[in-house]
Short mmCIF file of N, CA, C and O in Angstrom, two decimals:
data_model
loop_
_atom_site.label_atom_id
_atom_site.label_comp_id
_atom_site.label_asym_id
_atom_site.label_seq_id
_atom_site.Cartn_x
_atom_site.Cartn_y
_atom_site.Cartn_z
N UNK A 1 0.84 -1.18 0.00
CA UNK A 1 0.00 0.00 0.00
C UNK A 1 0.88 1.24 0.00
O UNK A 1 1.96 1.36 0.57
N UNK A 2 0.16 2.27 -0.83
CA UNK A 2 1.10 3.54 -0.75
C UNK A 2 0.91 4.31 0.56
O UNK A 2 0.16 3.93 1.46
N UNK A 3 1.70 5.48 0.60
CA UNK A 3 1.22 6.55 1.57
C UNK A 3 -0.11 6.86 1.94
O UNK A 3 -0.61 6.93 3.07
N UNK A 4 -0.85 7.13 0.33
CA UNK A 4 -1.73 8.08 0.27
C UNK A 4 -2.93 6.76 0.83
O UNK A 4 -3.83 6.78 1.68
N UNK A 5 -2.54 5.92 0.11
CA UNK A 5 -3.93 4.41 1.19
C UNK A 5 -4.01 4.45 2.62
O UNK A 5 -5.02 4.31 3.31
N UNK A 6 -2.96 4.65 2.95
CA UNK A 6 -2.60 4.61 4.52
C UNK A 6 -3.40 5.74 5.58
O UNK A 6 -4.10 5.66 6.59
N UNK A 7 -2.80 6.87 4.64
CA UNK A 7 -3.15 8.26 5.11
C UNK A 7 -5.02 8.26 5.17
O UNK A 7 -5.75 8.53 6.13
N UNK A 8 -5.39 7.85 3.76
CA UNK A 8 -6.88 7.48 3.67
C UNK A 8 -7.36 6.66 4.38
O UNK A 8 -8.50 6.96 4.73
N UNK A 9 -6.87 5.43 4.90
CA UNK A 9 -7.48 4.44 5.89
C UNK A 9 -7.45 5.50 7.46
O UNK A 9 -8.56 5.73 7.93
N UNK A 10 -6.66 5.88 7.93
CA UNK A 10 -6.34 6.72 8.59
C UNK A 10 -7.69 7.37 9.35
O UNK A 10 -8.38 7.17 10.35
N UNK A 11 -7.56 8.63 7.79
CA UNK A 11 -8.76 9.43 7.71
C UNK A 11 -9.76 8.89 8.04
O UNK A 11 -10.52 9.57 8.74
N UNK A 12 -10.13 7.67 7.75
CA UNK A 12 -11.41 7.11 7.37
C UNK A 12 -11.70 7.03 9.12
O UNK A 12 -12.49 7.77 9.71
N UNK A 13 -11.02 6.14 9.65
CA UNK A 13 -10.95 5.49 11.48
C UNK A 13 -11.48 6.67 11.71
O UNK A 13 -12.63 6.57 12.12
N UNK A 14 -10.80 8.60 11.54
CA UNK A 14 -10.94 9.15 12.79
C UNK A 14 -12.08 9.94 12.54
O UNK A 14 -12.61 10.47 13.52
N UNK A 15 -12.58 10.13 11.40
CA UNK A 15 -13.84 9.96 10.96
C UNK A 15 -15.25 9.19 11.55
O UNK A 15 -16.33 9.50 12.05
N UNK A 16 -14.33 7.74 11.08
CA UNK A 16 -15.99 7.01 11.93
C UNK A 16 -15.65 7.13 13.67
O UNK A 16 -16.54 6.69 14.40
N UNK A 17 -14.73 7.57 14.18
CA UNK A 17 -14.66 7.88 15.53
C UNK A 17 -15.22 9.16 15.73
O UNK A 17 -15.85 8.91 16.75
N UNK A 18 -15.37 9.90 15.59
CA UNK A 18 -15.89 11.66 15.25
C UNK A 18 -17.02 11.42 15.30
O UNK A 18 -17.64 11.77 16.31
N UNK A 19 -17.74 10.69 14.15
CA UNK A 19 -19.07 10.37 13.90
C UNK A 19 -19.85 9.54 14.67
O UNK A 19 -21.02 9.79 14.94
N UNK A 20 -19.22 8.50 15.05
CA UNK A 20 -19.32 8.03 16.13
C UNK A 20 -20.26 8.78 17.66
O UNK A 20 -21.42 8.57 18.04
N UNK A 21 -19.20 9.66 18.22
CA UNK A 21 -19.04 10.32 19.54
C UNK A 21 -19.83 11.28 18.70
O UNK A 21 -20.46 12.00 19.47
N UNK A 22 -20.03 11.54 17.68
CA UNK A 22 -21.24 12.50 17.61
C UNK A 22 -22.82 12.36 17.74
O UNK A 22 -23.77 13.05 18.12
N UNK A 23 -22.57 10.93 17.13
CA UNK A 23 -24.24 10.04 17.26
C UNK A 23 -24.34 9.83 18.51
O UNK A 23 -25.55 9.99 18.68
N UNK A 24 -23.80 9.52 19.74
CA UNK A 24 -23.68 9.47 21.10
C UNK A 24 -24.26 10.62 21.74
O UNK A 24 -25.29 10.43 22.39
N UNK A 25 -23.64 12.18 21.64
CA UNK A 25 -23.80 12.81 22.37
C UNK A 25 -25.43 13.86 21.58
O UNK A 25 -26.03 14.86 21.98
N UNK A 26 -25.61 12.91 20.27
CA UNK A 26 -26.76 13.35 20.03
C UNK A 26 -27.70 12.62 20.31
O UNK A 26 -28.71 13.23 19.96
N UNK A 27 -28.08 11.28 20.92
CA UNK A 27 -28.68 10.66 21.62
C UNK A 27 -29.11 10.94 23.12
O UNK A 27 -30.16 10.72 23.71
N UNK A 28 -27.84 11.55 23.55
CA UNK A 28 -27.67 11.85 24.88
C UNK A 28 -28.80 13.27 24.72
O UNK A 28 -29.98 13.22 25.08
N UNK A 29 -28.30 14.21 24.25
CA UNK A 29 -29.27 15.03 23.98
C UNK A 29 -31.04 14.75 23.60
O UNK A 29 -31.90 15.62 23.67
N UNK A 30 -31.24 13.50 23.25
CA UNK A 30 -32.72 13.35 22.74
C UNK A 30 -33.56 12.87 23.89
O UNK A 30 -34.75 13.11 24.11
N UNK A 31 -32.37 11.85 24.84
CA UNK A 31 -32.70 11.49 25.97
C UNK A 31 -32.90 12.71 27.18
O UNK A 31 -33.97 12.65 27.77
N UNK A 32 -32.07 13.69 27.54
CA UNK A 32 -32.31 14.56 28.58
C UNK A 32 -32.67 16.15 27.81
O UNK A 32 -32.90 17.18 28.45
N UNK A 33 -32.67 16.08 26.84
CA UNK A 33 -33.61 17.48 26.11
C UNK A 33 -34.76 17.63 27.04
O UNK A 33 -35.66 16.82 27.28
N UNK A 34 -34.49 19.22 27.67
CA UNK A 34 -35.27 19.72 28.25
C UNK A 34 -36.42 20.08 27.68
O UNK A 34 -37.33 20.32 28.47
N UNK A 35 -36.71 20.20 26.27
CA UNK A 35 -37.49 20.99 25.40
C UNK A 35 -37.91 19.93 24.20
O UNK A 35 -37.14 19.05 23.81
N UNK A 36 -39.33 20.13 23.64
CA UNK A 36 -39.15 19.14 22.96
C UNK A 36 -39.03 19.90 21.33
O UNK A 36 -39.26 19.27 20.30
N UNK A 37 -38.69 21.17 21.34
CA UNK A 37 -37.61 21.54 20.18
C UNK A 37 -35.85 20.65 20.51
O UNK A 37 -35.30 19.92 19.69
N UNK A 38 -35.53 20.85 21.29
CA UNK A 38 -34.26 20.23 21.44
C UNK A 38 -34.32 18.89 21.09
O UNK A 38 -33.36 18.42 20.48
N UNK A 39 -35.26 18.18 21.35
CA UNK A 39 -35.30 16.54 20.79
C UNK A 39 -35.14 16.75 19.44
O UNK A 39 -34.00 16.64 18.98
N UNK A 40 -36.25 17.10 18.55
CA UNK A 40 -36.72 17.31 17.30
C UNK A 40 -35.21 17.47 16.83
O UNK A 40 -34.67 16.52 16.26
N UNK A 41 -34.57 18.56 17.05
CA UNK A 41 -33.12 19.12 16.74
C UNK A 41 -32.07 17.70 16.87
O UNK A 41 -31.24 17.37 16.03
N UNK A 42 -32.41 16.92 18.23
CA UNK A 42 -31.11 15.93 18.37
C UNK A 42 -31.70 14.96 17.08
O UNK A 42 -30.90 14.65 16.20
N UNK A 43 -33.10 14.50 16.99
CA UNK A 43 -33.11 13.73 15.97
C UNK A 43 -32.78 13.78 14.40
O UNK A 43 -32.64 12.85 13.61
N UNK A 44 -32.71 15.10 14.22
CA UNK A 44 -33.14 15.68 12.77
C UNK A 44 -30.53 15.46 13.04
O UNK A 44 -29.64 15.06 12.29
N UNK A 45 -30.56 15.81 13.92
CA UNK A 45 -28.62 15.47 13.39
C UNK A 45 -28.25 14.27 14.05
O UNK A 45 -27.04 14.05 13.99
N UNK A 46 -29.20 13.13 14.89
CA UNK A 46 -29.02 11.85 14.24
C UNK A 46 -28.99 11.37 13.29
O UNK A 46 -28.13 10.52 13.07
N UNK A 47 -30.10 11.80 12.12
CA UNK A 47 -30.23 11.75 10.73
C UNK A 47 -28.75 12.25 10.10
O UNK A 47 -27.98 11.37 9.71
N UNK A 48 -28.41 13.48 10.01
CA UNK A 48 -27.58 13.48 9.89
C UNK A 48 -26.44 12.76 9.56
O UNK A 48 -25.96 12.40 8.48
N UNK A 49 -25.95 12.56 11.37
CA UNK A 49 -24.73 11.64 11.58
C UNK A 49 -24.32 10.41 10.90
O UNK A 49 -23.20 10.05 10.53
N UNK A 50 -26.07 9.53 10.75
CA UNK A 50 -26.18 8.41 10.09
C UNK A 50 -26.09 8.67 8.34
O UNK A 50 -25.79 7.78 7.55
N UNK A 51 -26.30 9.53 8.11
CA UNK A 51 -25.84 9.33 6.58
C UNK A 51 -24.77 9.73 6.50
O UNK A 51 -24.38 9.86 5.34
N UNK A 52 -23.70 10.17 7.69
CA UNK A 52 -22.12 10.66 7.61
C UNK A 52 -21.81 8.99 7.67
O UNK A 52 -21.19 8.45 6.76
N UNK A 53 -22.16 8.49 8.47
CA UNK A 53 -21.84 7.11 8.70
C UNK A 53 -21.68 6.11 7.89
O UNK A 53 -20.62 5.49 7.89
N UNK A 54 -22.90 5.72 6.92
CA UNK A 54 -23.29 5.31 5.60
C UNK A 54 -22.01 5.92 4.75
O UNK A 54 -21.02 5.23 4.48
N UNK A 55 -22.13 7.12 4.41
CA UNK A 55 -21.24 7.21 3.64
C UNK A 55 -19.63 6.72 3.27
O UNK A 55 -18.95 6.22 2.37
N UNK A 56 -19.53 7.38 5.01
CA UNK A 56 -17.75 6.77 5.56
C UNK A 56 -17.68 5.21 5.13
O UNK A 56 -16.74 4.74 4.49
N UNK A 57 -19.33 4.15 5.80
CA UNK A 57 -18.82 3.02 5.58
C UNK A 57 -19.00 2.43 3.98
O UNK A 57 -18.72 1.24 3.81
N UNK A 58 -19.41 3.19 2.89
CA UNK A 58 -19.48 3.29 1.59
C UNK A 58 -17.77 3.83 0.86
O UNK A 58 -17.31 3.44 -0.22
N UNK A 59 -17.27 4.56 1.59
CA UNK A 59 -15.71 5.14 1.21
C UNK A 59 -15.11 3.76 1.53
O UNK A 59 -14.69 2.80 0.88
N UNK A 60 -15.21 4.00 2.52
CA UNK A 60 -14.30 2.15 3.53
C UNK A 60 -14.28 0.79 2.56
O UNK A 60 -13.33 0.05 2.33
N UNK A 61 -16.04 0.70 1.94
CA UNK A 61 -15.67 -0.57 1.42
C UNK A 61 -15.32 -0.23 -0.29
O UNK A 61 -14.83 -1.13 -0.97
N UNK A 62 -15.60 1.13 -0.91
CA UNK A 62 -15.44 0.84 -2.06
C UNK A 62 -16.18 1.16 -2.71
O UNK A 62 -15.86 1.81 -3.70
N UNK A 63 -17.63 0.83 -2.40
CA UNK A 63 -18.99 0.30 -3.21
C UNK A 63 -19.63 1.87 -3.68
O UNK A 63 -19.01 2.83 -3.21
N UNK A 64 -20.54 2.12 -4.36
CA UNK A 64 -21.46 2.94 -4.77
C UNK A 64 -23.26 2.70 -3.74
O UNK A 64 -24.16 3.43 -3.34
N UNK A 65 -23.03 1.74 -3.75
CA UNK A 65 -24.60 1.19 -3.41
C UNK A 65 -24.95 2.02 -1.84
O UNK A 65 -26.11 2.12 -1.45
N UNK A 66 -23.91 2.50 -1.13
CA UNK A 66 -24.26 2.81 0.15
C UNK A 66 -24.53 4.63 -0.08
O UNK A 66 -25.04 5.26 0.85
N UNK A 67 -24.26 5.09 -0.95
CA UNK A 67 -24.61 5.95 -1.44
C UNK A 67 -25.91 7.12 -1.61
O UNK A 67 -26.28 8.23 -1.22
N UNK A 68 -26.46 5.51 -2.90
CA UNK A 68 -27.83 5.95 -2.80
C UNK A 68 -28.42 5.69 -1.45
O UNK A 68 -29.13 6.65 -1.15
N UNK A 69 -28.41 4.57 -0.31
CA UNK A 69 -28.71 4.29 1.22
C UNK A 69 -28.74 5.35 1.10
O UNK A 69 -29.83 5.67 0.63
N UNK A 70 -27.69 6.74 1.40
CA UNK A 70 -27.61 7.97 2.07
C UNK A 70 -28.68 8.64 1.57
O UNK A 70 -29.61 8.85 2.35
N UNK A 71 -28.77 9.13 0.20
CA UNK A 71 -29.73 9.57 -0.34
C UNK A 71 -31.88 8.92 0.52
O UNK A 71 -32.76 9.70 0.89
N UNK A 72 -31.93 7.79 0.52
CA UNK A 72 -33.04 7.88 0.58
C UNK A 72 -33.01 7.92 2.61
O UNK A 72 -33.69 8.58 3.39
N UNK A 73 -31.99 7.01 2.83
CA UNK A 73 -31.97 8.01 4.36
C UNK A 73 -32.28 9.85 4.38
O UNK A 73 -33.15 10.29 5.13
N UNK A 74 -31.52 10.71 3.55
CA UNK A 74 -31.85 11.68 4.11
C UNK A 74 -33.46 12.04 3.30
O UNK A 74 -33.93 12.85 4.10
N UNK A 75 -34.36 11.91 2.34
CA UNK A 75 -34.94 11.95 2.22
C UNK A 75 -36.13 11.95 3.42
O UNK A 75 -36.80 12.86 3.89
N UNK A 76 -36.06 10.10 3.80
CA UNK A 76 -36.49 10.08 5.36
C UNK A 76 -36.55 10.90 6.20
O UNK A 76 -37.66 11.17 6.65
N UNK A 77 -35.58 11.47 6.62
CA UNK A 77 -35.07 12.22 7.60
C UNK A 77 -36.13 13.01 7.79
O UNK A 77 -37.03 13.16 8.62
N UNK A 78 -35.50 13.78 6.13
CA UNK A 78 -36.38 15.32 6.36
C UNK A 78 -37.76 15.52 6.47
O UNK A 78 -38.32 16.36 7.16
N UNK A 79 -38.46 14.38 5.46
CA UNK A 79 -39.52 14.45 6.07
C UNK A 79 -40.09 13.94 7.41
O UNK A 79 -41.19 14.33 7.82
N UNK A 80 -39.37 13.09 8.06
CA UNK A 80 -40.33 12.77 9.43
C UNK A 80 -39.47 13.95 10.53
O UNK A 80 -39.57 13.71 11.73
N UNK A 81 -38.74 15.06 10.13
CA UNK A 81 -38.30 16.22 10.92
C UNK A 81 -39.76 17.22 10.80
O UNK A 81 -40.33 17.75 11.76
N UNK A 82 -40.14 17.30 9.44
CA UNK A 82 -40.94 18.42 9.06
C UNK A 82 -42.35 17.38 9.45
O UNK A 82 -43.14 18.21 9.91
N UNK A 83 -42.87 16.39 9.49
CA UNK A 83 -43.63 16.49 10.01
C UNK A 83 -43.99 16.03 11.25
O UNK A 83 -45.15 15.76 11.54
N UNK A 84 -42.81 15.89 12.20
CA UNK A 84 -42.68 15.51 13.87
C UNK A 84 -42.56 17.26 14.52
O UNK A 84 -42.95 17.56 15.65
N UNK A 85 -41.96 18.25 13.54
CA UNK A 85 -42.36 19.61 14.30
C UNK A 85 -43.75 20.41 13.46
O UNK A 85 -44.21 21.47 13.86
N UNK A 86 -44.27 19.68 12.26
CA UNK A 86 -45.36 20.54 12.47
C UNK A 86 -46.26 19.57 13.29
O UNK A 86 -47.31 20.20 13.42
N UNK A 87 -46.41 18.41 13.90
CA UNK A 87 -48.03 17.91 14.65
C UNK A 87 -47.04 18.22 16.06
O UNK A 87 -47.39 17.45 16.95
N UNK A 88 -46.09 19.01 16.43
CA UNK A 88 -45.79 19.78 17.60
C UNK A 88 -46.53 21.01 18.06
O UNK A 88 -47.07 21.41 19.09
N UNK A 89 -46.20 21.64 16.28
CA UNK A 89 -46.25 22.68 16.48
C UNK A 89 -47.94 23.13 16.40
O UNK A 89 -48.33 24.12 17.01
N UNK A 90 -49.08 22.11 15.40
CA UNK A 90 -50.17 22.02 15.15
C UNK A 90 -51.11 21.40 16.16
O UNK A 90 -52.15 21.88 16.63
N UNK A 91 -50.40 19.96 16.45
CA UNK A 91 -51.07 19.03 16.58
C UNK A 91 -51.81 18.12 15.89
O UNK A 91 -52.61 17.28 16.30
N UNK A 92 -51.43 18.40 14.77
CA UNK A 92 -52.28 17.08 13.69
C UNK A 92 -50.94 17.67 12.26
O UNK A 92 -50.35 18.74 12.17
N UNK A 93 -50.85 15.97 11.01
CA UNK A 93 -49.79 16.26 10.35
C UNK A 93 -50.30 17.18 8.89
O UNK A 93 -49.78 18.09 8.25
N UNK A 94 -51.74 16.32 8.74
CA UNK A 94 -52.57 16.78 7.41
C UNK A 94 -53.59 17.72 8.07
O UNK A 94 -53.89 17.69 9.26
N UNK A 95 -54.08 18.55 7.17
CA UNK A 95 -55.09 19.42 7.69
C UNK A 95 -56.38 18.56 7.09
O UNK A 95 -57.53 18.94 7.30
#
């Protein structure tokens, strides 16, 4: 292996360690969120984190296929963000 593989495997570890301790302390947050804007917020960058994750483990193996994963993960995301704060903010999702 060259440098630059090395250096990239590297990258990759302190990455999924980062991402990691980020999905953690955004859990931690969903669990003791005083507010239930602050939940909404920890979940919507769980979403996040997890398609940082996906991705990293899509770099790691090579493949394309984990990719699109990311894609329809964040799709997901956004919509059950937008409609977990409007039946907050409403109380119902459809009018």
């Amino acid at each position: 292996m060259t440098l630059a593989e090395d250096l990239m495997g590297y990258a990759l570890i302190v990455a999924f360690i980062i991402t990691a301790i980020s999905q953690i302390m955004a859990m931690v947050r969903l669990v003791i969120g005083p507010d239930t804007g602050d939940r909404i917020l920890a979940l919507d960058t769980m979403v996040v984190n997890a398609i940082g994750l996906v991705v990293l483990l899509g770099m790691a193996q090579g493949t394309r296929i984990y990719f699109e994963v990311s894609l329809i993960i964040a799709m997901l995301g956004f919509v059950s963000t937008v409609a977990y704060a409007r039946f907050v903010l409403r109380g119902d999702i459809i009018e």
